[in-house]
Amino acid sequence: MDDETKQKIKERYQRQVNRGERFWPDSIFKDLIVSLAIFTLLILLATFIGVASEPKADPSDTSYIPRPEWYFLFLFKFLAIYGQIPVLGKIEWIATVLVPGIAMLVLTLLPFIDRTPNRYYTKRALPISIMALVVVDIILLTLMADVPTVSENGSKLVGWLQAVAGLAIPGLTMIALFLMAFAFKNISAKTMFWMTAIASVLMIGFTGSVLAIAPKPTATAEGTVATTLVDQIFAGQDLYSVNCTECHGDDGKVTKIEGVKGLEGKEIPPINGHDVLYTLDDASLAEVIAYGRPDAGMNPFGKTYNPAGLSKSEIDYIVIFMRYTWDDRFEMPAEALKPLFPPLAEGEVPSYDVHIQPIVKRYCLACHRAGKENNNFLMDSYENILSTGDNKDKDIIAGDPNSYFLQVIQGHAIPDPKDPTKTLIRTMPPNSQLKPNIVDALIRWIMAGMPRTAEDAAKLTVTPAPATGPAGTPSVTPTP
Amino acid sequence: MWKKIFDWLDERLGLVDLYKNLLDRPEPQGNWWNTLGSASLFLFIMQAVTGIFLTVYYTPSPDHAYDSINYIMNGVAFGWLIRGIHHWGATLMVIVVFVHMLRVFFTASFKYPREMTWLIGVGLFLLTLGMGFTGYLLPWNQKSYWATTVGTQIAGTVPFLGDFILKALRGGSNLSALTLQRFFAAHIWMLPAALAGLIGAHLYLIIKHGESHFPTKDD
Amino acid sequence: MPDNELNRRDFIKVTTGIVGGLIGAAIGLPAISYLLDPAFKSGGKEAWIPVGKIADMEIGRPYPFSFTRVQVNGWERTSTSHGGFAIRKSEDPKDIVILNSRCTHLGCTVNWKDDAQAFLCPCHDAKFSEEGMVLDGPPPRPLDRYADFRLTDDGILEIFYKES
């Protein structure tokens, strides 16, 4: 650039400055308005959207699908599309290092590549068109980032459409733009802008079709994240009930395992006393749960050996539950002391949703779920409780106090009808006795005909007033 | 009385000169697009302030990082606000810095005499991305852990040097306490120091050359 | 016209100041509360700690006890051990002195020595009487007492403990 051009640029700038404004307060005022808008936006985002809670990092969880930060998603997608290219696609570093590296280099050295003094947009058709295409491509690749390149039925159509939208059209358009700029010099800027616009519309169209035919992302049923102490205790309680009660009992007192295949009759130390809680810190307790005690017969529950195992966060919840429930140095927060189910009034009929489900979850589900030895009696849903089991005809009979279910929870084992010396069903739960109020709730529920929702149960409820109750309604508490 | 104090101070600090040279400058007619640079600076300051506050409770260790963040969010008054602003500020900063760069590109403001301003600006953009990348790991949750695993893995695909770069980034072959610690150091000391220095240079050049004007047909 | 222009600029300057102040306040006030939060938290939890069966305590002979409490500080849990002696003065179950075994000099743990009929501190040879009074040595004041205690229906002595 010669001195004359430099002089011209300076003079032009001076003319603009003379017609301009003062930095303070004119420009700063505008800056401040924008800053205030951004600040307001930040406060709103922080207040109303906040930061989603995520489970704790779990290096042993290899099933987690990793995703980069949103502003690197386009590179991620570019890499995936690039990988589809035959032969070249196998050389990964071209996409991960070479292309982004060259792009950054060009961007950095821009003032030394584009050395003309021209600034008006019609005089810079090539760089503006290329940058526009790159920006559109970055946005579209980001939008497509969650769509896999191969659909579930093995069709590669989605992948090809993505390659067309994200790689082929912008690539070919850029080559065409370069040709127009350097091989045919008399092409007007307007033509180049139109070409860019048409290419962008095509890219948007193809991206739209990709998003349209892509399978809708299924809401992932990730475990909820408990953030407050009370929630963590409750989450730990639920996890303990499902995973641990089978061997350790609902109160951690069990010293001899009963009714667990492979571990029958094994003697174990109780886990609710000082020996465990005072001598093992949180991290050690978590490790015991995660890796088990193989020599002592305890299975590992973490994800290291079993992808469906407990996550690090879940194990932490169990540890917190054990601490606050059994460790006498800790005080259970008052909010965490709520009863398992709302206490029943006289004549009130419990419902599955409100009363029975929490009981089942706490005391039964550890064994009565798929994959355990339980006479095929599954208790994981209302339907399964009523319709599964080897003895389903006799297990739960509405209004019948001799239902097997009610017998075993009250301490009466069911003898095998073919061979009275053997038991068909032992008392339940195998290693403890349910509290009287729980047994009462279960009796009332079955005697009243197993209502599911609170409304159904309310209809069956008998007010213990001297008024004549609805006749024929089965109820444990007889109306006077 | 006030006049006397002011004069005394001005004689020693050069307040009037400062005002004339820094604030009372003539500028070309402003455009709203020109506010993006100062918006980036504003976001940087917000990130610095909230970031400093976060370190009051945050602990960079795999054992405590997650719990300390949980404590900030649920146990400390306004912790959710400080972290919320820092979290969303990071996202906005990447957007605003990128759009600022596009504006400079489309108005060709990087041309003579502002080439160095552009060069420093590209450095600022890369540092901003680096801040985002290192900051993402710090909460030590599933998302951040695995995103960093993949991100460092990509750096590991560099031919010949890949394995070396990977180990240098992670502080070993695996993502570990060392990774968290060095990302923390980079996030709160090294990158911000570099950012602050380059921002200073960027601002000096803007004051020296003045803000570029919006190009007209003559340019 | 120039007057108008001046007014406009003054107005902008004032608005700029106000907006800047607003942003500063909106982030500054929560930040102060955030920083000082631990100081506002109501400290010490309280609890009744069982010491032992009253029947096991010989009259006139210090009965040692110890207990551990866990303090939750943010995300960290620290357990601290405390010890003490319960001394029954007479048959009256209310007539009990309960001493903290922490020496009031530098915090070492004192022990009861039957020969000396006193609490001895191993660190600087301090000596306390059965009542906790300083008999000898550097301690500035008598042993601390657990002043609040009660007897449960099962005959268990409980002391009232408040986290400091």
mmCIF file with all atom_site columns, C-alpha atoms in Angstrom, chain B residues 38-128:
data_model
loop_
_atom_site.group_PDB
_atom_site.id
_atom_site.type_symbol
_atom_site.label_atom_id
_atom_site.label_alt_id
_atom_site.label_comp_id
_atom_site.label_asym_id
_atom_site.label_entity_id
_atom_site.label_seq_id
_atom_site.pdbx_PDB_ins_code
_atom_site.Cartn_x
_atom_site.Cartn_y
_atom_site.Cartn_z
_atom_site.occupancy
_atom_site.B_iso_or_equiv
_atom_site.pdbx_formal_charge
_atom_site.auth_seq_id
_atom_site.auth_comp_id
_atom_site.auth_asym_id
_atom_site.auth_atom_id
_atom_site.pdbx_PDB_model_num
ATOM 1  C CA . SER B 1 38  ? -17.868 -2.889  24.424 1.00 0.00 ? 38  SER B CA 1
ATOM 2  C CA . ALA B 1 39  ? -20.541 -5.520  25.041 1.00 0.00 ? 39  ALA B CA 1
ATOM 3  C CA . SER B 1 40  ? -17.792 -8.169  24.899 1.00 0.00 ? 40  SER B CA 1
ATOM 4  C CA . LEU B 1 41  ? -15.771 -6.139  27.375 1.00 0.00 ? 41  LEU B CA 1
ATOM 5  C CA . PHE B 1 42  ? -18.812 -5.802  29.632 1.00 0.00 ? 42  PHE B CA 1
ATOM 6  C CA . LEU B 1 43  ? -19.354 -9.571  29.516 1.00 0.00 ? 43  LEU B CA 1
ATOM 7  C CA . PHE B 1 44  ? -15.668 -10.153 30.273 1.00 0.00 ? 44  PHE B CA 1
ATOM 8  C CA . ILE B 1 45  ? -15.956 -7.951  33.347 1.00 0.00 ? 45  ILE B CA 1
ATOM 9  C CA . MET B 1 46  ? -19.135 -9.742  34.429 1.00 0.00 ? 46  MET B CA 1
ATOM 10 C CA . GLN B 1 47  ? -17.431 -13.110 33.976 1.00 0.00 ? 47  GLN B CA 1
ATOM 11 C CA . ALA B 1 48  ? -14.405 -11.915 35.924 1.00 0.00 ? 48  ALA B CA 1
ATOM 12 C CA . VAL B 1 49  ? -16.524 -10.607 38.803 1.00 0.00 ? 49  VAL B CA 1
ATOM 13 C CA . THR B 1 50  ? -18.837 -13.625 39.063 1.00 0.00 ? 50  THR B CA 1
ATOM 14 C CA . GLY B 1 51  ? -15.891 -15.976 38.492 1.00 0.00 ? 51  GLY B CA 1
ATOM 15 C CA . ILE B 1 52  ? -13.965 -14.453 41.367 1.00 0.00 ? 52  ILE B CA 1
ATOM 16 C CA . PHE B 1 53  ? -17.017 -14.847 43.579 1.00 0.00 ? 53  PHE B CA 1
ATOM 17 C CA . LEU B 1 54  ? -17.441 -18.479 42.541 1.00 0.00 ? 54  LEU B CA 1
ATOM 18 C CA . THR B 1 55  ? -13.905 -19.318 43.678 1.00 0.00 ? 55  THR B CA 1
ATOM 19 C CA . VAL B 1 56  ? -14.930 -18.314 47.208 1.00 0.00 ? 56  VAL B CA 1
ATOM 20 C CA . TYR B 1 57  ? -16.793 -21.636 47.510 1.00 0.00 ? 57  TYR B CA 1
ATOM 21 C CA . TYR B 1 58  ? -15.652 -23.754 44.570 1.00 0.00 ? 58  TYR B CA 1
ATOM 22 C CA . THR B 1 59  ? -13.090 -26.503 45.177 1.00 0.00 ? 59  THR B CA 1
ATOM 23 C CA . PRO B 1 60  ? -11.204 -27.895 42.178 1.00 0.00 ? 60  PRO B CA 1
ATOM 24 C CA . SER B 1 61  ? -10.937 -31.526 43.176 1.00 0.00 ? 61  SER B CA 1
ATOM 25 C CA . PRO B 1 62  ? -12.824 -34.545 41.848 1.00 0.00 ? 62  PRO B CA 1
ATOM 26 C CA . ASP B 1 63  ? -13.957 -35.325 45.392 1.00 0.00 ? 63  ASP B CA 1
ATOM 27 C CA . HIS B 1 64  ? -15.445 -31.932 46.112 1.00 0.00 ? 64  HIS B CA 1
ATOM 28 C CA . ALA B 1 65  ? -15.972 -30.012 42.870 1.00 0.00 ? 65  ALA B CA 1
ATOM 29 C CA . TYR B 1 66  ? -19.447 -31.425 42.295 1.00 0.00 ? 66  TYR B CA 1
ATOM 30 C CA . ASP B 1 67  ? -20.557 -31.037 45.899 1.00 0.00 ? 67  ASP B CA 1
ATOM 31 C CA . SER B 1 68  ? -19.168 -27.522 46.186 1.00 0.00 ? 68  SER B CA 1
ATOM 32 C CA . ILE B 1 69  ? -21.078 -26.455 43.071 1.00 0.00 ? 69  ILE B CA 1
ATOM 33 C CA . ASN B 1 70  ? -24.195 -28.050 44.512 1.00 0.00 ? 70  ASN B CA 1
ATOM 34 C CA . TYR B 1 71  ? -23.585 -26.086 47.688 1.00 0.00 ? 71  TYR B CA 1
ATOM 35 C CA . ILE B 1 72  ? -23.206 -22.836 45.735 1.00 0.00 ? 72  ILE B CA 1
ATOM 36 C CA . MET B 1 73  ? -26.481 -23.531 43.945 1.00 0.00 ? 73  MET B CA 1
ATOM 37 C CA . ASN B 1 74  ? -28.499 -24.571 46.984 1.00 0.00 ? 74  ASN B CA 1
ATOM 38 C CA . GLY B 1 75  ? -26.698 -23.595 50.152 1.00 0.00 ? 75  GLY B CA 1
ATOM 39 C CA . VAL B 1 76  ? -25.387 -20.070 49.623 1.00 0.00 ? 76  VAL B CA 1
ATOM 40 C CA . ALA B 1 77  ? -27.532 -16.955 49.374 1.00 0.00 ? 77  ALA B CA 1
ATOM 41 C CA . PHE B 1 78  ? -27.674 -15.845 45.715 1.00 0.00 ? 78  PHE B CA 1
ATOM 42 C CA . GLY B 1 79  ? -25.254 -18.593 44.706 1.00 0.00 ? 79  GLY B CA 1
ATOM 43 C CA . TRP B 1 80  ? -27.702 -19.592 41.982 1.00 0.00 ? 80  TRP B CA 1
ATOM 44 C CA . LEU B 1 81  ? -27.600 -16.025 40.645 1.00 0.00 ? 81  LEU B CA 1
ATOM 45 C CA . ILE B 1 82  ? -23.814 -15.756 40.609 1.00 0.00 ? 82  ILE B CA 1
ATOM 46 C CA . ARG B 1 83  ? -23.402 -19.137 38.930 1.00 0.00 ? 83  ARG B CA 1
ATOM 47 C CA . GLY B 1 84  ? -26.368 -18.530 36.610 1.00 0.00 ? 84  GLY B CA 1
ATOM 48 C CA . ILE B 1 85  ? -24.818 -15.290 35.370 1.00 0.00 ? 85  ILE B CA 1
ATOM 49 C CA . HIS B 1 86  ? -21.424 -16.960 34.949 1.00 0.00 ? 86  HIS B CA 1
ATOM 50 C CA . HIS B 1 87  ? -22.957 -19.909 33.070 1.00 0.00 ? 87  HIS B CA 1
ATOM 51 C CA . TRP B 1 88  ? -25.092 -17.851 30.711 1.00 0.00 ? 88  TRP B CA 1
ATOM 52 C CA . GLY B 1 89  ? -22.465 -15.127 30.450 1.00 0.00 ? 89  GLY B CA 1
ATOM 53 C CA . ALA B 1 90  ? -20.096 -17.699 28.950 1.00 0.00 ? 90  ALA B CA 1
ATOM 54 C CA . THR B 1 91  ? -22.611 -18.603 26.281 1.00 0.00 ? 91  THR B CA 1
ATOM 55 C CA . LEU B 1 92  ? -23.441 -14.972 25.510 1.00 0.00 ? 92  LEU B CA 1
ATOM 56 C CA . MET B 1 93  ? -19.771 -14.017 25.433 1.00 0.00 ? 93  MET B CA 1
ATOM 57 C CA . VAL B 1 94  ? -18.977 -16.595 22.766 1.00 0.00 ? 94  VAL B CA 1
ATOM 58 C CA . ILE B 1 95  ? -21.901 -15.317 20.680 1.00 0.00 ? 95  ILE B CA 1
ATOM 59 C CA . VAL B 1 96  ? -21.155 -11.631 21.165 1.00 0.00 ? 96  VAL B CA 1
ATOM 60 C CA . VAL B 1 97  ? -17.433 -11.972 20.470 1.00 0.00 ? 97  VAL B CA 1
ATOM 61 C CA . PHE B 1 98  ? -18.172 -14.017 17.345 1.00 0.00 ? 98  PHE B CA 1
ATOM 62 C CA . VAL B 1 99  ? -20.745 -11.539 16.032 1.00 0.00 ? 99  VAL B CA 1
ATOM 63 C CA . HIS B 1 100 ? -18.346 -8.674  16.828 1.00 0.00 ? 100 HIS B CA 1
ATOM 64 C CA . MET B 1 101 ? -15.744 -10.401 14.690 1.00 0.00 ? 101 MET B CA 1
ATOM 65 C CA . LEU B 1 102 ? -18.242 -10.896 11.859 1.00 0.00 ? 102 LEU B CA 1
ATOM 66 C CA . ARG B 1 103 ? -19.145 -7.202  12.016 1.00 0.00 ? 103 ARG B CA 1
ATOM 67 C CA . VAL B 1 104 ? -15.486 -6.244  11.680 1.00 0.00 ? 104 VAL B CA 1
ATOM 68 C CA . PHE B 1 105 ? -15.139 -8.678  8.810  1.00 0.00 ? 105 PHE B CA 1
ATOM 69 C CA . PHE B 1 106 ? -18.178 -7.477  6.880  1.00 0.00 ? 106 PHE B CA 1
ATOM 70 C CA . THR B 1 107 ? -17.330 -3.780  7.264  1.00 0.00 ? 107 THR B CA 1
ATOM 71 C CA . ALA B 1 108 ? -13.667 -4.558  6.472  1.00 0.00 ? 108 ALA B CA 1
ATOM 72 C CA . SER B 1 109 ? -12.602 -2.627  9.531  1.00 0.00 ? 109 SER B CA 1
ATOM 73 C CA . PHE B 1 110 ? -9.512  -4.821  9.800  1.00 0.00 ? 110 PHE B CA 1
ATOM 74 C CA . LYS B 1 111 ? -7.848  -2.991  6.920  1.00 0.00 ? 111 LYS B CA 1
ATOM 75 C CA . TYR B 1 112 ? -5.172  -0.313  7.151  1.00 0.00 ? 112 TYR B CA 1
ATOM 76 C CA . PRO B 1 113 ? -4.381  0.980   9.749  1.00 0.00 ? 113 PRO B CA 1
ATOM 77 C CA . ARG B 1 114 ? -6.106  -1.572  11.975 1.00 0.00 ? 114 ARG B CA 1
ATOM 78 C CA . GLU B 1 115 ? -4.397  -4.830  10.993 1.00 0.00 ? 115 GLU B CA 1
ATOM 79 C CA . MET B 1 116 ? -2.876  -5.353  14.426 1.00 0.00 ? 116 MET B CA 1
ATOM 80 C CA . THR B 1 117 ? -6.210  -4.702  16.111 1.00 0.00 ? 117 THR B CA 1
ATOM 81 C CA . TRP B 1 118 ? -7.637  -7.590  14.090 1.00 0.00 ? 118 TRP B CA 1
ATOM 82 C CA . LEU B 1 119 ? -4.733  -9.885  14.893 1.00 0.00 ? 119 LEU B CA 1
ATOM 83 C CA . ILE B 1 120 ? -5.154  -9.261  18.601 1.00 0.00 ? 120 ILE B CA 1
ATOM 84 C CA . GLY B 1 121 ? -8.903  -9.676  18.163 1.00 0.00 ? 121 GLY B CA 1
ATOM 85 C CA . VAL B 1 122 ? -8.449  -13.167 16.718 1.00 0.00 ? 122 VAL B CA 1
ATOM 86 C CA . GLY B 1 123 ? -6.317  -13.956 19.747 1.00 0.00 ? 123 GLY B CA 1
ATOM 87 C CA . LEU B 1 124 ? -9.102  -12.709 22.012 1.00 0.00 ? 124 LEU B CA 1
ATOM 88 C CA . PHE B 1 125 ? -11.623 -14.888 20.176 1.00 0.00 ? 125 PHE B CA 1
ATOM 89 C CA . LEU B 1 126 ? -9.462  -17.995 20.592 1.00 0.00 ? 126 LEU B CA 1
ATOM 90 C CA . LEU B 1 127 ? -8.885  -17.213 24.267 1.00 0.00 ? 127 LEU B CA 1
ATOM 91 C CA . THR B 1 128 ? -12.632 -16.829 24.764 1.00 0.00 ? 128 THR B CA 1
#
